[in-house]
Short mmCIF file of C-alpha atoms and ligand atoms in Angstrom, two decimals:
data_model
loop_
_atom_site.label_atom_id
_atom_site.label_comp_id
_atom_site.label_asym_id
_atom_site.label_seq_id
_atom_site.Cartn_x
_atom_site.Cartn_y
_atom_site.Cartn_z
CA UNK A 103 108.24 244.75 90.33
CA UNK A 104 106.83 241.66 88.83
CA UNK A 105 102.73 241.57 89.63
CA UNK A 106 100.92 239.85 91.45
CA UNK A 107 99.15 236.39 89.14
CA UNK A 108 95.70 236.33 89.63
CA UNK A 109 94.92 233.00 90.30
CA UNK A 110 91.68 231.81 88.91
CA UNK A 111 91.70 228.43 90.13
CA UNK A 112 92.74 228.41 92.90
CA UNK A 113 89.97 231.06 93.28
CA UNK A 114 87.36 229.18 92.11
CA UNK A 115 88.37 226.38 94.42
CA UNK A 116 88.00 228.41 96.73
CA UNK A 117 84.26 229.62 95.68
CA UNK A 118 83.14 226.27 95.15
CA UNK A 119 84.52 224.40 98.88
CA UNK A 120 82.35 227.65 100.29
CA UNK A 121 79.49 226.41 97.98
CA UNK A 122 79.75 223.07 99.10
CA UNK A 123 79.70 223.69 103.10
CA UNK A 124 76.55 226.30 101.95
CA UNK A 125 74.74 223.50 100.65
CA UNK A 126 75.36 221.30 103.61
CA UNK A 127 72.75 223.46 105.55
CA UNK A 128 70.24 223.84 102.32
CA UNK A 129 70.36 220.04 102.91
CA UNK A 130 70.51 219.96 106.76
CA UNK A 131 68.29 222.80 107.25
CA UNK A 132 66.03 223.00 104.41
CA UNK A 133 66.03 219.45 102.91
CA UNK A 134 66.64 220.54 99.60
CA UNK A 135 69.17 219.27 96.97
CA UNK A 136 70.28 222.30 94.28
CA UNK A 137 69.36 220.86 91.34
CA UNK A 138 71.11 222.13 87.93
CA UNK A 139 69.60 220.77 84.64
CA UNK A 140 72.31 220.59 81.51
CA UNK A 141 70.47 220.52 77.93
CA UNK A 142 72.49 219.65 75.18
CA UNK A 143 72.18 219.30 71.38
CA UNK A 144 73.71 217.58 69.06
CA UNK A 145 77.61 216.61 69.39
CA UNK A 146 79.82 219.21 68.95
CA UNK A 147 82.82 218.08 71.20
CA UNK A 148 83.59 221.59 72.78
CA UNK A 149 80.62 221.39 74.17
CA UNK A 150 79.93 218.23 75.58
CA UNK A 151 83.73 219.11 77.07
CA UNK A 152 81.67 221.69 78.64
CA UNK A 153 78.51 220.08 79.96
CA UNK A 154 80.59 217.24 81.29
CA UNK A 155 82.46 219.27 83.14
CA UNK A 156 79.31 221.38 84.71
CA UNK A 157 78.01 217.52 85.73
CA UNK A 158 81.30 217.11 87.38
CA UNK A 159 81.54 220.32 89.12
CA UNK A 160 77.35 219.45 90.57
CA UNK A 161 78.23 216.92 91.64
CA UNK A 162 81.88 217.66 93.01
CA UNK A 163 79.70 219.92 94.98
CA UNK A 164 76.62 218.47 95.94
CA UNK A 165 74.37 219.77 93.95
CA UNK A 166 71.99 217.19 91.73
CA UNK A 167 72.96 217.12 88.11
CA UNK A 168 70.09 216.51 85.24
CA UNK A 169 71.14 216.20 81.33
CA UNK A 170 69.47 215.57 79.11
CA UNK A 171 72.05 214.93 75.36
CA UNK A 172 69.39 215.22 72.73
CA UNK A 173 70.30 214.26 68.97
CA UNK A 174 71.35 217.43 66.14
CA UNK A 175 68.16 216.52 64.41
CA UNK A 176 66.18 217.70 67.65
CA UNK A 177 63.32 220.10 66.15
CA UNK A 178 63.16 223.21 67.78
CA UNK A 179 59.31 222.31 68.64
CA UNK A 180 60.46 219.45 70.53
CA UNK A 181 63.52 221.05 72.42
CA UNK A 182 60.78 224.68 73.92
CA UNK A 183 58.51 221.22 75.04
CA UNK A 184 61.66 219.91 77.29
CA UNK A 185 62.31 223.57 78.28
CA UNK A 186 59.17 223.65 79.19
CA UNK A 187 59.09 220.52 81.24
CA UNK A 188 62.62 221.65 83.14
CA UNK A 189 60.51 224.86 83.60
CA UNK A 190 58.06 223.22 85.68
CA UNK A 191 59.70 220.52 87.35
CA UNK A 192 60.25 220.61 91.34
CA UNK A 193 64.11 219.41 91.92
CA UNK A 194 65.61 221.83 88.87
CA UNK A 195 66.31 224.78 90.25
CA UNK A 196 68.97 225.84 87.73
CA UNK A 197 68.46 225.37 83.47
CA UNK A 198 70.33 226.47 80.97
CA UNK A 199 70.57 225.33 76.79
CA UNK A 200 74.53 224.62 75.76
CA UNK A 201 75.11 226.92 72.73
CA UNK A 202 75.47 226.72 70.48
CA UNK A 203 72.79 224.99 68.53
CA UNK A 204 72.05 223.57 65.62
CA UNK A 205 71.62 225.80 63.05
CA UNK A 206 67.61 225.08 62.36
CA UNK A 207 67.06 226.11 65.44
CA UNK A 208 66.79 229.79 66.46
CA UNK A 209 68.52 230.45 69.79
CA UNK A 210 66.46 233.82 71.18
CA UNK A 211 63.03 231.55 71.02
CA UNK A 212 65.43 228.76 73.49
CA UNK A 213 66.71 231.60 75.63
CA UNK A 214 63.44 233.30 75.74
CA UNK A 215 61.82 230.35 77.04
CA UNK A 216 63.54 229.97 79.73
CA UNK A 217 62.00 231.16 83.31
CA UNK A 218 63.80 233.72 84.09
CA UNK A 219 63.93 232.47 87.84
CA UNK A 220 66.06 229.47 86.80
CA UNK A 221 68.15 231.51 84.16
CA UNK A 222 71.37 230.65 85.58
CA UNK A 223 73.09 231.38 82.68
CA UNK A 224 72.29 234.84 83.03
CA UNK A 225 71.34 234.99 79.19
CA UNK A 226 67.17 235.76 79.20
CA UNK A 227 66.38 239.26 78.13
CA UNK A 228 64.59 239.59 81.52
CA UNK A 229 67.84 238.57 83.48
CA UNK A 230 69.75 241.44 81.72
CA UNK A 231 67.35 243.77 81.78
CA UNK A 232 67.52 242.96 86.08
CA UNK A 233 71.29 243.53 85.67
CA UNK A 234 70.51 246.74 83.31
CA UNK A 235 68.39 248.71 86.06
CA UNK A 236 69.95 247.38 89.06
CA UNK A 237 67.55 244.75 90.57
CA UNK A 238 68.54 241.22 91.82
CA UNK A 239 68.45 238.30 89.09
CA UNK A 240 71.16 236.46 87.73
CA UNK A 241 74.29 238.15 85.65
CA UNK A 242 75.88 236.23 83.45
CA UNK A 243 78.76 233.71 84.74
CA UNK A 244 82.00 235.09 82.95
CA UNK A 245 81.22 239.10 83.65
CA UNK A 246 80.22 237.53 86.71
CA UNK A 247 83.41 235.80 87.61
CA UNK A 248 85.49 239.45 86.35
CA UNK A 249 83.76 241.13 89.05
CA UNK A 250 84.90 238.06 91.78
CA UNK A 251 88.61 237.85 90.70
CA UNK A 252 88.35 241.91 90.91
CA UNK A 253 87.44 241.55 94.43
CA UNK A 254 89.40 239.09 95.83
CA UNK A 255 92.45 240.02 94.70
CA UNK A 256 92.01 243.49 96.25
CA UNK A 257 91.53 245.96 93.60
CA UNK A 258 90.27 248.51 94.74
CA UNK A 259 86.82 249.53 92.49
CA UNK A 260 85.40 252.76 94.20
CA UNK A 261 85.81 255.79 91.51
CA UNK A 262 88.17 253.45 89.96
CA UNK A 263 88.79 254.14 85.58
CA UNK A 264 87.44 250.95 84.08
CA UNK A 265 87.78 249.90 80.89
CA UNK A 266 86.56 247.32 78.90
CA UNK A 267 87.03 246.15 75.69
CA UNK A 268 83.98 244.03 73.92
CA UNK A 269 80.79 244.58 73.79
CA UNK A 270 79.73 241.04 73.73
CA UNK A 271 75.66 241.01 75.51
CA UNK A 272 77.37 237.98 77.21
CA UNK A 273 80.76 239.39 78.08
CA UNK A 274 81.29 242.89 77.54
CA UNK A 275 78.25 244.28 77.98
CA UNK A 276 77.75 243.09 81.26
CA UNK A 277 80.82 243.63 82.77
CA UNK A 278 80.27 247.44 82.39
CA UNK A 279 77.09 246.97 84.19
CA UNK A 280 78.43 245.24 87.01
CA UNK A 281 81.58 247.64 86.67
CA UNK A 282 78.84 250.46 86.96
CA UNK A 283 77.11 248.77 89.82
CA UNK A 284 80.99 248.85 91.93
CA UNK A 285 81.31 252.40 91.81
CA UNK A 286 83.87 252.22 88.64
CA UNK A 287 83.64 255.16 86.26
CA UNK A 288 83.88 252.46 83.20
CA UNK A 289 84.47 253.45 78.95
CA UNK A 290 83.60 250.22 76.79
CA UNK A 291 86.27 250.30 73.70
CA UNK A 292 85.41 248.43 70.70
CA UNK A 293 87.17 247.77 67.29
CA UNK A 294 86.14 251.19 66.27
CA UNK A 295 87.91 252.80 69.12
CA UNK A 296 89.81 255.62 67.96
CA UNK A 297 93.53 255.15 69.46
CA UNK A 298 92.09 252.43 71.59
CA UNK A 299 96.42 252.39 73.79
CA UNK A 300 95.35 255.92 74.55
CA UNK A 301 91.99 254.96 76.28
CA UNK A 302 93.44 251.91 77.97
CA UNK A 303 96.70 253.53 79.30
CA UNK A 304 93.92 255.60 81.35
CA UNK A 305 92.45 252.40 82.78
CA UNK A 306 92.94 251.00 86.65
CA UNK A 307 91.17 248.25 85.81
CA UNK A 308 91.39 246.79 82.57
CA UNK A 309 89.24 243.77 81.39
CA UNK A 310 89.89 242.80 77.42
CA UNK A 311 87.55 240.71 76.43
CA UNK A 312 87.65 241.73 72.27
CA UNK A 313 88.54 238.30 70.89
CA UNK A 314 91.32 239.27 69.85
CA UNK A 315 94.90 236.80 70.37
CA UNK A 316 97.47 239.49 72.46
CA UNK A 317 96.28 242.72 71.09
CA UNK A 318 96.51 244.76 73.99
CA UNK A 319 100.34 245.24 74.43
CA UNK A 320 102.50 246.66 77.30
CA UNK A 321 102.64 249.58 76.13
CA UNK A 322 98.43 250.28 76.12
CA UNK A 323 98.97 249.41 80.18
CA UNK A 324 99.02 251.95 82.95
CA UNK A 325 101.53 250.80 85.42
CA UNK A 326 99.80 249.65 88.47
CA UNK A 327 96.86 248.46 86.59
CA UNK A 328 94.74 245.21 87.39
CA UNK A 329 94.49 243.42 83.95
CA UNK A 330 91.55 240.68 83.45
CA UNK A 331 92.00 238.54 80.66
CA UNK A 332 89.01 237.25 78.81
CA UNK A 333 90.13 235.62 75.83
CA UNK A 334 91.82 232.49 75.40
CA UNK A 335 93.06 230.90 71.58
CA UNK A 336 95.07 228.48 70.56
CA UNK A 337 98.46 229.67 68.99
CA UNK A 338 101.32 228.12 67.49
CA UNK A 339 103.20 229.22 70.65
CA UNK A 340 99.93 227.73 73.29
CA UNK A 341 96.92 229.40 74.08
CA UNK A 342 97.03 233.25 74.51
CA UNK A 343 94.65 235.67 76.50
CA UNK A 344 93.72 239.10 74.51
CA UNK A 345 96.78 240.73 76.33
CA UNK A 346 100.46 240.67 75.44
CA UNK A 347 100.79 238.45 78.86
CA UNK A 348 104.79 239.27 79.30
CA UNK A 349 105.17 242.82 78.21
CA UNK A 350 101.36 244.00 80.07
CA UNK A 351 102.66 241.94 83.32
CA UNK A 352 105.91 244.26 83.46
CA UNK A 353 103.64 247.63 83.74
CA UNK A 354 100.69 246.15 85.93
CA UNK A 355 100.04 245.69 89.60
CA UNK A 356 97.52 242.50 89.39
CA UNK A 357 96.92 240.52 85.98
CA UNK A 358 95.62 237.02 85.10
CA UNK A 359 96.91 233.94 83.12
CA UNK A 360 96.04 231.71 80.06
CA UNK A 361 94.90 229.49 80.76
CA UNK A 362 94.04 229.89 85.27
CA UNK A 363 93.05 233.18 84.80
CA UNK A 364 88.72 233.60 84.42
CA UNK A 365 88.47 230.50 82.75
CA UNK A 366 87.86 228.40 85.53
CA UNK A 367 85.58 231.28 87.24
CA UNK A 368 82.94 230.32 85.08
CA UNK A 369 81.87 227.59 86.30
CA UNK A 370 82.58 228.68 90.14
CA UNK A 371 79.77 231.36 88.89
CA UNK A 372 77.31 228.77 87.58
CA UNK A 373 77.71 227.14 90.65
CA UNK A 374 76.77 230.37 92.90
CA UNK A 375 73.93 231.15 90.72
CA UNK A 376 72.48 227.90 90.96
CA UNK A 377 72.28 227.86 94.56
CA UNK A 378 70.54 231.29 94.11
CA UNK A 379 68.80 229.97 92.40
CA UNK A 380 67.08 227.29 94.99
CA UNK A 381 67.47 229.59 98.03
CA UNK A 382 64.92 232.02 95.53
CA UNK A 383 62.23 228.80 96.29
CA UNK A 384 62.94 229.00 99.59
CA UNK A 385 61.22 232.12 100.32
CA UNK A 386 57.51 230.45 98.00
N1 GUN B 474 78.47 227.93 75.30
C1 GUN B 474 79.94 228.13 75.55
N2 GUN B 474 79.51 228.92 76.44
C2 GUN B 474 78.46 229.13 77.28
C3 GUN B 474 78.24 229.27 78.66
O1 GUN B 474 78.41 230.25 79.61
N3 GUN B 474 76.73 228.77 78.22
C4 GUN B 474 75.55 228.33 77.69
N4 GUN B 474 74.02 227.53 77.37
N5 GUN B 474 76.56 228.01 76.28
C5 GUN B 474 77.45 227.78 76.05
#
């Protein structure tokens, strides 16, 4: 039987519509408009597209968008001073600095300078630590989107064997922690894993976030698995993921396409984190 295609574009639109309703309530009941500040340094074309998409999503949902575009020659001290100002600015509930930064700026120092209560990217070590010990905090947007796709596609997570292929700080590791929190039995694989297929064939839930085009072949997928493909690669045959979609969809119960799977979820989760950041200020 052909696999169910998990429509990330639709699910992302549904979530953003749900959030827009909550924003209306937040405005009418508390007089607060959630605000997201995005800082871009330099003129990287991909980053410009990402930042513009974030601004557009904010405005559609009813958030305030505060965009700062700085020249590539901006010093680290100047950037840190701006982050410090945005940390203190009351109409800024969420704050992110678009990566990558120019080579002369230390990304770790910049991430550390962000107020963890405004860290809607979930990149601050305090956010990562909160996730690791299972206390409330901001979760990085792409792995949060992976979990949301699993839940909204009716995937049984309790007790399931979940295999994450890839161990990056922003996707693989947090995805594994989130799956553990959902009571999955979690295995993390990577480029040094011996006999990758032997591990992935045991996966009821398979998350591919390894950054190698179509590494996951059909014979590496368990019959009836749910497959979430985080990869996206431009090839001569168009965009492909980390999974051989044609072959894997003959085995899987449900699978995300590339594009239109995980990609659109990242912004929806960023919007959700920003609303959460605004809600955090209510109790103060
Ligand atoms: N560059 C590519 N993706 C991201 C992201 O999710 N957040 C930030 N800050 N930079 C990025």
